[in-house]
Short mmCIF file of C-alpha atoms and ligand atoms in Angstrom, two decimals:
data_model
loop_
_atom_site.label_atom_id
_atom_site.label_comp_id
_atom_site.label_asym_id
_atom_site.label_seq_id
_atom_site.Cartn_x
_atom_site.Cartn_y
_atom_site.Cartn_z
CA UNK A 27 12.12 -25.36 23.35
CA UNK A 28 12.01 -23.49 20.14
CA UNK A 29 15.33 -22.38 18.95
CA UNK A 30 16.67 -20.24 16.24
CA UNK A 31 17.43 -22.49 13.32
CA UNK A 32 18.61 -19.97 10.87
CA UNK A 33 20.32 -16.68 10.59
CA UNK A 34 20.73 -14.40 7.68
CA UNK A 35 24.30 -13.54 7.11
CA UNK A 36 25.16 -10.66 4.94
CA UNK A 37 28.69 -10.13 3.89
CA UNK A 38 29.89 -7.37 1.67
CA UNK A 39 33.12 -8.77 0.42
CA UNK A 40 35.52 -6.16 -0.81
CA UNK A 41 32.86 -3.83 -2.11
CA UNK A 42 35.28 -0.98 -2.41
CA UNK A 43 38.39 -2.85 -3.40
CA UNK A 44 38.32 -1.90 -7.03
CA UNK A 45 38.33 1.81 -6.31
CA UNK A 46 40.91 3.87 -4.53
CA UNK A 47 41.85 7.32 -3.35
CA UNK A 48 39.61 10.32 -3.83
CA UNK A 49 37.60 8.69 -6.57
CA UNK A 50 36.07 6.11 -4.27
CA UNK A 51 32.40 5.99 -5.25
CA UNK A 52 29.51 6.19 -2.80
CA UNK A 53 27.71 3.23 -4.23
CA UNK A 54 30.21 0.63 -5.20
CA UNK A 55 29.86 -2.13 -7.73
CA UNK A 56 27.84 -5.11 -6.51
CA UNK A 57 29.98 -7.31 -4.30
CA UNK A 58 27.64 -8.00 -1.40
CA UNK A 59 26.58 -11.55 -0.63
CA UNK A 60 23.33 -12.38 1.09
CA UNK A 61 22.64 -15.80 2.51
CA UNK A 62 19.09 -16.18 3.67
CA UNK A 63 16.89 -18.90 5.02
CA UNK A 64 13.18 -18.26 5.39
CA UNK A 65 11.77 -19.83 8.57
CA UNK A 66 8.15 -20.52 9.47
CA UNK A 67 7.43 -19.42 13.04
CA UNK A 68 3.64 -19.32 12.67
CA UNK A 69 2.99 -22.61 14.44
CA UNK A 70 0.17 -23.24 11.97
CA UNK A 71 1.77 -26.01 9.94
CA UNK A 72 4.34 -27.36 12.37
CA UNK A 73 5.30 -26.66 15.96
CA UNK A 74 8.97 -26.40 15.15
CA UNK A 75 10.47 -23.54 13.28
CA UNK A 76 11.53 -24.95 9.94
CA UNK A 77 12.87 -23.60 6.69
CA UNK A 78 10.17 -22.77 4.13
CA UNK A 79 10.83 -24.38 0.76
CA UNK A 80 9.90 -22.50 -2.41
CA UNK A 81 9.11 -19.25 -0.58
CA UNK A 82 9.20 -16.18 -2.75
CA UNK A 83 11.94 -13.81 -1.65
CA UNK A 84 11.91 -10.31 -3.01
CA UNK A 85 14.88 -7.98 -2.69
CA UNK A 86 14.21 -4.33 -3.50
CA UNK A 87 16.49 -1.38 -2.98
CA UNK A 88 14.82 1.48 -1.10
CA UNK A 89 14.97 3.64 -4.23
CA UNK A 90 13.48 0.75 -6.27
CA UNK A 91 16.42 0.90 -8.66
CA UNK A 92 17.22 -2.74 -7.89
CA UNK A 93 14.56 -5.40 -7.71
CA UNK A 94 14.76 -9.16 -7.94
CA UNK A 95 12.66 -12.14 -6.98
CA UNK A 96 14.04 -15.51 -5.93
CA UNK A 97 12.68 -18.80 -4.64
CA UNK A 98 14.10 -20.66 -1.66
CA UNK A 99 15.44 -24.22 -2.02
CA UNK A 100 14.22 -27.31 -0.13
CA UNK A 101 15.86 -26.06 3.05
CA UNK A 102 14.31 -22.63 2.66
CA UNK A 103 17.64 -21.09 1.67
CA UNK A 104 18.81 -18.69 -0.99
CA UNK A 105 22.27 -17.36 -1.72
CA UNK A 106 22.50 -14.04 -3.51
CA UNK A 107 25.74 -12.69 -4.85
CA UNK A 108 26.75 -9.44 -6.47
CA UNK A 109 24.31 -7.09 -4.73
CA UNK A 110 25.26 -3.41 -5.01
CA UNK A 111 25.68 -1.72 -1.64
CA UNK A 112 22.65 0.24 -0.43
CA UNK A 113 19.43 -0.01 1.57
CA UNK A 114 17.19 -2.98 0.83
CA UNK A 115 13.77 -4.24 1.69
CA UNK A 116 13.84 -8.02 1.94
CA UNK A 117 10.57 -9.85 2.00
CA UNK A 118 9.81 -13.57 2.01
CA UNK A 119 6.30 -14.76 1.34
CA UNK A 120 4.27 -17.89 0.79
CA UNK A 121 0.56 -18.07 0.15
CA UNK A 122 -1.56 -20.84 1.60
CA UNK A 123 -4.96 -20.72 -0.04
CA UNK A 124 -6.34 -23.56 2.08
CA UNK A 125 -5.84 -21.69 5.34
CA UNK A 126 -6.39 -18.28 3.75
CA UNK A 127 -3.04 -17.35 5.20
CA UNK A 128 -0.04 -15.46 3.97
CA UNK A 129 3.26 -16.46 5.55
CA UNK A 130 5.49 -13.46 5.42
CA UNK A 131 8.69 -12.10 6.93
CA UNK A 132 10.41 -8.81 6.29
CA UNK A 133 13.59 -6.92 7.01
CA UNK A 134 15.09 -3.64 6.02
CA UNK A 135 18.83 -4.04 5.63
CA UNK A 136 21.70 -1.71 5.01
CA UNK A 137 24.40 -3.28 2.83
CA UNK A 138 26.65 -0.24 2.75
CA UNK A 139 29.11 -1.66 5.23
CA UNK A 140 31.94 -3.96 4.27
CA UNK A 141 31.62 -5.74 7.60
CA UNK A 142 29.53 -8.90 7.74
CA UNK A 143 26.02 -8.36 9.12
CA UNK A 144 24.05 -11.15 10.75
CA UNK A 145 20.36 -11.14 11.36
CA UNK A 146 17.26 -13.32 11.53
CA UNK A 147 14.21 -13.34 9.29
CA UNK A 148 11.10 -14.94 10.77
CA UNK A 149 7.99 -15.65 8.75
CA UNK A 150 4.66 -15.40 10.51
CA UNK A 151 1.07 -15.76 9.37
CA UNK A 152 -1.09 -12.87 8.19
CA UNK A 153 -4.71 -13.51 7.15
CA UNK A 154 -5.18 -12.68 3.46
CA UNK A 155 -7.52 -9.81 2.74
CA UNK A 156 -9.94 -10.62 -0.07
CA UNK A 157 -10.20 -7.02 -1.26
CA UNK A 158 -7.09 -4.85 -1.33
CA UNK A 159 -6.05 -1.42 -2.46
CA UNK A 160 -3.70 -2.20 -5.33
CA UNK A 161 -2.63 1.24 -6.46
CA UNK A 162 -2.97 4.83 -5.28
CA UNK A 163 -2.17 7.56 -7.75
CA UNK A 164 -2.10 10.79 -5.78
CA UNK A 165 0.97 12.73 -6.89
CA UNK A 166 -0.60 14.96 -9.53
CA UNK A 167 0.69 15.40 -13.06
CA UNK A 168 1.36 19.06 -13.72
CA UNK A 169 3.07 21.37 -11.23
CA UNK A 170 2.85 24.49 -13.39
CA UNK A 171 -0.95 24.39 -13.30
CA UNK A 172 -1.21 22.59 -9.91
CA UNK A 173 -3.13 19.84 -11.67
CA UNK A 174 -3.91 16.76 -9.57
CA UNK A 175 -7.50 16.03 -10.58
CA UNK A 176 -6.52 12.80 -12.31
CA UNK A 177 -6.07 10.98 -9.00
CA UNK A 178 -7.44 7.46 -8.65
CA UNK A 179 -7.58 4.50 -6.29
CA UNK A 180 -7.39 0.98 -7.73
CA UNK A 181 -8.90 -2.03 -5.95
CA UNK A 182 -8.09 -5.69 -6.53
CA UNK A 183 -9.96 -8.90 -5.75
CA UNK A 184 -7.40 -11.47 -4.65
CA UNK A 185 -9.90 -14.30 -4.17
CA UNK A 186 -11.36 -16.87 -6.55
CA UNK A 187 -14.87 -15.53 -6.04
CA UNK A 188 -16.83 -12.52 -7.22
CA UNK A 189 -17.20 -9.97 -4.43
CA UNK A 190 -19.93 -7.35 -4.21
CA UNK A 191 -18.97 -3.93 -2.93
CA UNK A 192 -22.48 -2.55 -2.56
CA UNK A 193 -22.56 -0.08 0.33
CA UNK A 194 -18.78 -0.34 0.95
CA UNK A 195 -17.00 2.89 1.79
CA UNK A 196 -13.71 4.36 0.56
CA UNK A 197 -12.09 6.75 3.02
CA UNK A 198 -9.29 9.26 3.27
CA UNK A 199 -7.81 9.79 6.69
CA UNK A 200 -7.47 13.11 8.42
CA UNK A 201 -4.51 15.01 9.84
CA UNK A 202 -3.18 13.32 12.93
CA UNK A 203 -3.58 16.56 14.93
CA UNK A 204 -7.12 15.40 15.68
CA UNK A 205 -5.85 12.41 17.63
CA UNK A 206 -2.57 12.34 19.53
CA UNK A 207 -0.05 9.71 18.50
CA UNK A 208 -0.93 7.72 21.63
CA UNK A 209 -4.66 7.95 20.98
CA UNK A 210 -4.16 6.84 17.39
CA UNK A 211 -2.81 3.52 18.64
CA UNK A 212 -5.43 2.90 21.31
CA UNK A 213 -8.80 3.78 19.79
CA UNK A 214 -10.69 1.04 17.97
CA UNK A 215 -11.51 3.14 14.92
CA UNK A 216 -9.75 4.90 12.07
CA UNK A 217 -10.61 8.51 11.46
CA UNK A 218 -11.85 9.51 8.03
CA UNK A 219 -12.19 12.97 6.55
CA UNK A 220 -13.62 12.03 3.17
CA UNK A 221 -15.97 9.05 2.99
CA UNK A 222 -17.51 8.00 -0.33
CA UNK A 223 -19.88 5.07 -0.68
CA UNK A 224 -20.56 2.50 -3.39
CA UNK A 225 -24.15 2.29 -4.66
CA UNK A 226 -26.52 -0.32 -3.29
CA UNK A 227 -26.91 -1.91 0.07
CA UNK A 228 -24.39 -4.31 1.58
CA UNK A 229 -25.51 -7.93 1.49
CA UNK A 230 -28.82 -6.99 -0.14
CA UNK A 231 -28.18 -5.64 -3.64
CA UNK A 232 -25.55 -6.90 -6.10
CA UNK A 233 -24.82 -3.84 -8.22
CA UNK A 234 -21.07 -3.55 -7.68
CA UNK A 235 -19.29 -6.80 -8.56
CA UNK A 236 -15.54 -7.28 -8.71
CA UNK A 237 -14.58 -10.60 -10.28
CA UNK A 238 -11.69 -12.88 -9.26
CA UNK A 239 -8.37 -11.22 -10.08
CA UNK A 240 -10.18 -8.14 -11.35
CA UNK A 241 -9.24 -4.48 -10.84
CA UNK A 242 -11.57 -1.57 -10.24
CA UNK A 243 -10.48 1.99 -10.93
CA UNK A 244 -12.11 4.65 -8.77
CA UNK A 245 -11.40 7.99 -10.44
CA UNK A 246 -11.61 11.46 -8.95
CA UNK A 247 -13.18 12.44 -12.26
CA UNK A 248 -13.68 9.99 -15.12
CA UNK A 249 -12.34 12.12 -17.98
CA UNK A 250 -9.27 12.21 -20.20
CA UNK A 251 -7.04 14.42 -18.07
CA UNK A 252 -4.47 14.88 -20.85
CA UNK A 253 -6.84 17.43 -22.25
CA UNK A 254 -6.91 19.52 -19.07
CA UNK A 255 -3.57 18.83 -17.42
CA UNK A 256 -1.09 17.80 -20.11
CA UNK A 257 1.04 14.89 -21.22
CA UNK A 258 1.78 13.28 -17.84
CA UNK A 259 -1.86 13.12 -16.83
CA UNK A 260 -4.06 10.04 -16.94
CA UNK A 261 -6.94 9.15 -19.22
CA UNK A 262 -9.64 8.02 -16.78
CA UNK A 263 -12.49 7.89 -19.29
CA UNK A 264 -12.75 4.14 -18.75
CA UNK A 265 -12.71 4.22 -14.96
CA UNK A 266 -15.12 1.80 -13.29
CA UNK A 267 -16.41 4.40 -10.82
CA UNK A 268 -15.89 8.05 -10.11
CA UNK A 269 -16.13 10.05 -6.91
CA UNK A 270 -18.94 12.54 -7.34
CA UNK A 271 -20.04 15.24 -4.94
CA UNK A 272 -23.42 16.50 -6.15
CA UNK A 273 -23.42 19.36 -3.62
CA UNK A 274 -20.32 20.93 -5.13
CA UNK A 275 -19.26 21.88 -8.59
CA UNK A 276 -17.98 18.37 -9.35
CA UNK A 277 -17.72 16.73 -12.76
CA UNK A 278 -20.07 13.84 -13.54
CA UNK A 279 -19.44 11.46 -16.43
CA UNK A 280 -22.93 9.98 -16.97
CA UNK A 281 -21.47 6.73 -18.35
CA UNK A 282 -19.48 6.03 -15.17
CA UNK A 283 -21.32 5.15 -11.93
CA UNK A 284 -20.67 7.36 -8.92
CA UNK A 285 -19.40 6.91 -5.41
CA UNK A 286 -21.12 9.56 -3.35
CA UNK A 287 -20.06 11.29 -0.12
CA UNK A 288 -21.74 10.57 3.19
CA UNK A 289 -20.66 13.96 4.58
CA UNK A 290 -20.61 17.45 3.13
CA UNK A 291 -16.84 17.76 3.68
CA UNK A 292 -14.73 18.95 0.74
CA UNK A 293 -15.42 19.19 -2.96
CA UNK A 294 -14.23 15.79 -4.18
CA UNK A 295 -12.36 12.71 -2.96
CA UNK A 296 -9.01 14.42 -3.32
CA UNK A 297 -5.87 12.91 -1.88
CA UNK A 298 -3.11 14.86 -0.19
CA UNK A 299 -0.14 15.10 -2.57
CA UNK A 300 2.39 14.39 0.16
CA UNK A 301 1.00 12.23 2.89
CA UNK A 302 -2.25 10.60 3.95
CA UNK A 303 -3.99 7.29 4.48
CA UNK A 304 -6.61 5.59 2.31
CA UNK A 305 -8.79 2.74 3.44
CA UNK A 306 -11.71 0.61 2.33
CA UNK A 307 -14.34 -0.66 4.75
CA UNK A 308 -17.55 -2.64 4.54
CA UNK A 309 -19.60 0.42 5.51
CA UNK A 310 -21.68 -1.68 7.92
CA UNK A 311 -20.90 0.72 10.78
CA UNK A 312 -19.52 4.22 11.25
CA UNK A 313 -20.21 7.22 13.46
CA UNK A 314 -19.86 10.96 12.97
CA UNK A 315 -17.74 12.96 15.36
CA UNK A 316 -16.84 16.62 15.82
CA UNK A 317 -13.41 17.56 17.09
CA UNK A 318 -12.72 20.98 18.58
CA UNK A 319 -10.46 23.28 16.54
CA UNK A 320 -10.64 21.13 13.40
CA UNK A 321 -12.98 21.30 10.44
CA UNK A 322 -15.34 18.40 10.25
CA UNK A 323 -17.35 16.38 10.71
CA UNK A 324 -15.06 13.38 10.87
CA UNK A 325 -16.16 9.80 10.54
CA UNK A 326 -15.04 7.09 12.90
CA UNK A 327 -14.76 3.78 11.08
CA UNK A 328 -14.35 0.68 13.30
CA UNK A 329 -11.06 -1.08 12.58
CA UNK A 330 -12.82 -4.46 12.39
CA UNK A 331 -14.78 -3.27 9.34
CA UNK A 332 -11.68 -2.15 7.43
CA UNK A 333 -10.63 -4.51 4.66
CA UNK A 334 -7.46 -2.74 3.66
CA UNK A 335 -5.59 0.44 4.54
CA UNK A 336 -2.54 2.13 3.03
CA UNK A 337 -0.63 5.11 4.36
CA UNK A 338 1.82 6.93 2.08
CA UNK A 339 4.32 9.70 2.52
CA UNK A 340 7.03 11.12 0.27
CA UNK A 341 9.25 11.98 3.22
CA UNK A 342 9.42 11.79 6.98
CA UNK A 343 10.65 15.00 8.57
CA UNK A 344 11.21 15.62 12.30
CA UNK A 345 7.55 16.56 12.80
CA UNK A 346 6.25 13.49 10.98
CA UNK A 347 3.11 11.94 12.48
CA UNK A 348 1.13 8.95 11.40
CA UNK A 349 -2.38 9.25 9.98
CA UNK A 350 -3.33 5.58 10.39
CA UNK A 351 -2.70 3.25 13.29
CA UNK A 352 0.17 0.82 12.83
CA UNK A 353 -2.36 -1.93 13.46
CA UNK A 354 -3.78 -1.56 9.95
CA UNK A 355 -0.63 -0.41 8.13
CA UNK A 356 2.71 -0.87 9.86
CA UNK A 357 4.65 1.04 7.18
CA UNK A 358 4.43 3.72 4.52
CA UNK A 359 4.29 3.60 0.75
CA UNK A 360 5.57 6.30 -1.57
CA UNK A 361 9.01 6.92 -0.11
CA UNK A 362 10.73 9.54 -2.29
CA UNK A 363 7.71 10.20 -4.51
CA UNK A 364 7.46 13.90 -5.37
CA UNK A 365 4.46 16.12 -6.02
CA UNK A 366 3.30 16.54 -9.61
CA UNK A 367 5.73 13.83 -10.77
CA UNK A 368 2.98 11.85 -12.51
CA UNK A 369 4.25 8.84 -10.55
CA UNK A 370 2.19 6.32 -8.66
CA UNK A 371 2.46 3.66 -5.95
CA UNK A 372 1.35 0.08 -6.51
CA UNK A 373 1.56 -3.28 -4.78
CA UNK A 374 4.66 -5.15 -5.84
CA UNK A 375 2.50 -8.23 -6.38
CA UNK A 376 -1.29 -8.06 -6.82
CA UNK A 377 -3.03 -9.32 -3.70
CA UNK A 378 0.16 -9.46 -1.69
CA UNK A 379 -0.71 -7.71 1.56
CA UNK A 380 1.41 -8.04 4.67
CA UNK A 381 -0.12 -4.87 6.16
CA UNK A 382 3.16 -3.02 5.83
CA UNK A 383 3.13 -0.66 2.86
CA UNK A 384 6.88 -0.05 3.08
CA UNK A 385 7.31 -3.59 1.90
CA UNK A 386 4.11 -4.19 -0.04
CA UNK A 387 4.21 -1.11 -2.29
CA UNK A 388 6.66 0.33 -4.76
CA UNK A 389 6.85 3.54 -6.74
CA UNK A 390 5.88 3.42 -10.40
CA UNK A 391 7.18 5.77 -13.09
CA UNK A 392 3.65 6.09 -14.47
CA UNK A 393 0.19 5.04 -13.26
CA UNK A 394 -1.37 1.75 -14.40
CA UNK A 395 -5.16 2.21 -14.10
CA UNK A 396 -6.96 -1.13 -14.39
CA UNK A 397 -3.90 -3.40 -14.47
CA UNK A 398 -0.61 -4.10 -12.67
CA UNK A 399 2.87 -3.15 -13.80
CA1 CA B 411 -15.26 13.92 -8.85
CA1 CA B 412 -20.68 9.61 -13.14
CA1 CA B 413 -3.65 -4.49 4.23
CA1 CA B 414 -2.57 -0.48 -11.43
#
């Protein structure tokens, strides 16, 4: 019988001891101790649950003020001392190229309490996605002029081979009002509002390569947005592609190839400044659908054709509803990111994709088009 070999024990030892009376601070000096052992429960490499040696363990505070990466010892253990109290994302990972598998385990922990907290972190196997969304810059850069036209999506090839994106589609999801929360989790497609397609034909032409470890920047408009929007905006002159809607008054940089819309919806591939989902699919199959009481048409993209999907939201109020099914993104990126801040969200590690954007993504002070922070 399988049994629990390891527990995480978290002890905040005397975090508040140095302060007293009315001056006691909210966030005390780092006194928390975290003892962790990463355990493989995948059953892929061994039937027993054993500690994973040399796993990468990343500890990030929810505000991203604290971030550190550690490696487990031969027993799969790490001991961390001196952590400031606060909320943390803890993520252990280990890549196995041979099996094309990512072993990963995650926890969100609150270290505010002085009392010892005990928990378990299990690592399980997630297939690695060859093509991932590496960064989404959606926030906008100038609130006084409502300027957000410098948005971009950055893709990354995490394999050792050149991939061809001919005919692939890049999609923005639609308001969840179209599907109820229950429907969202049961249908076998994701709903797209904007769908833009790479040139060429999938599996036939080879016009859109992305090399091993390479990034592709897909710009709303491939121009230097400093000129139009100000200092915080992004120069996208050197973008690899731009979204171009020939039916509307959209900008077209002739030196930058276009992704073109497959519907007449909207003016450009613009991203909601607060909350939406973005996904990339092979484009081999999709269907159009009209929904009563909503503008459309919408595009139903089969989940099996989706290579990567990321949902983001700056906040989660009482009326919060998901845009994407948890089956393709179990979390949310962009926590705390504000509109027109000129900030961006990016994968903590290129190619690292556990299908939970709460853990996989972090907020960046400034966008990094074409590279990683
Ligand atoms: Ca455009
Ligand atoms: Ca162009
Ligand atoms: Ca993913
Ligand atoms: Ca980047």
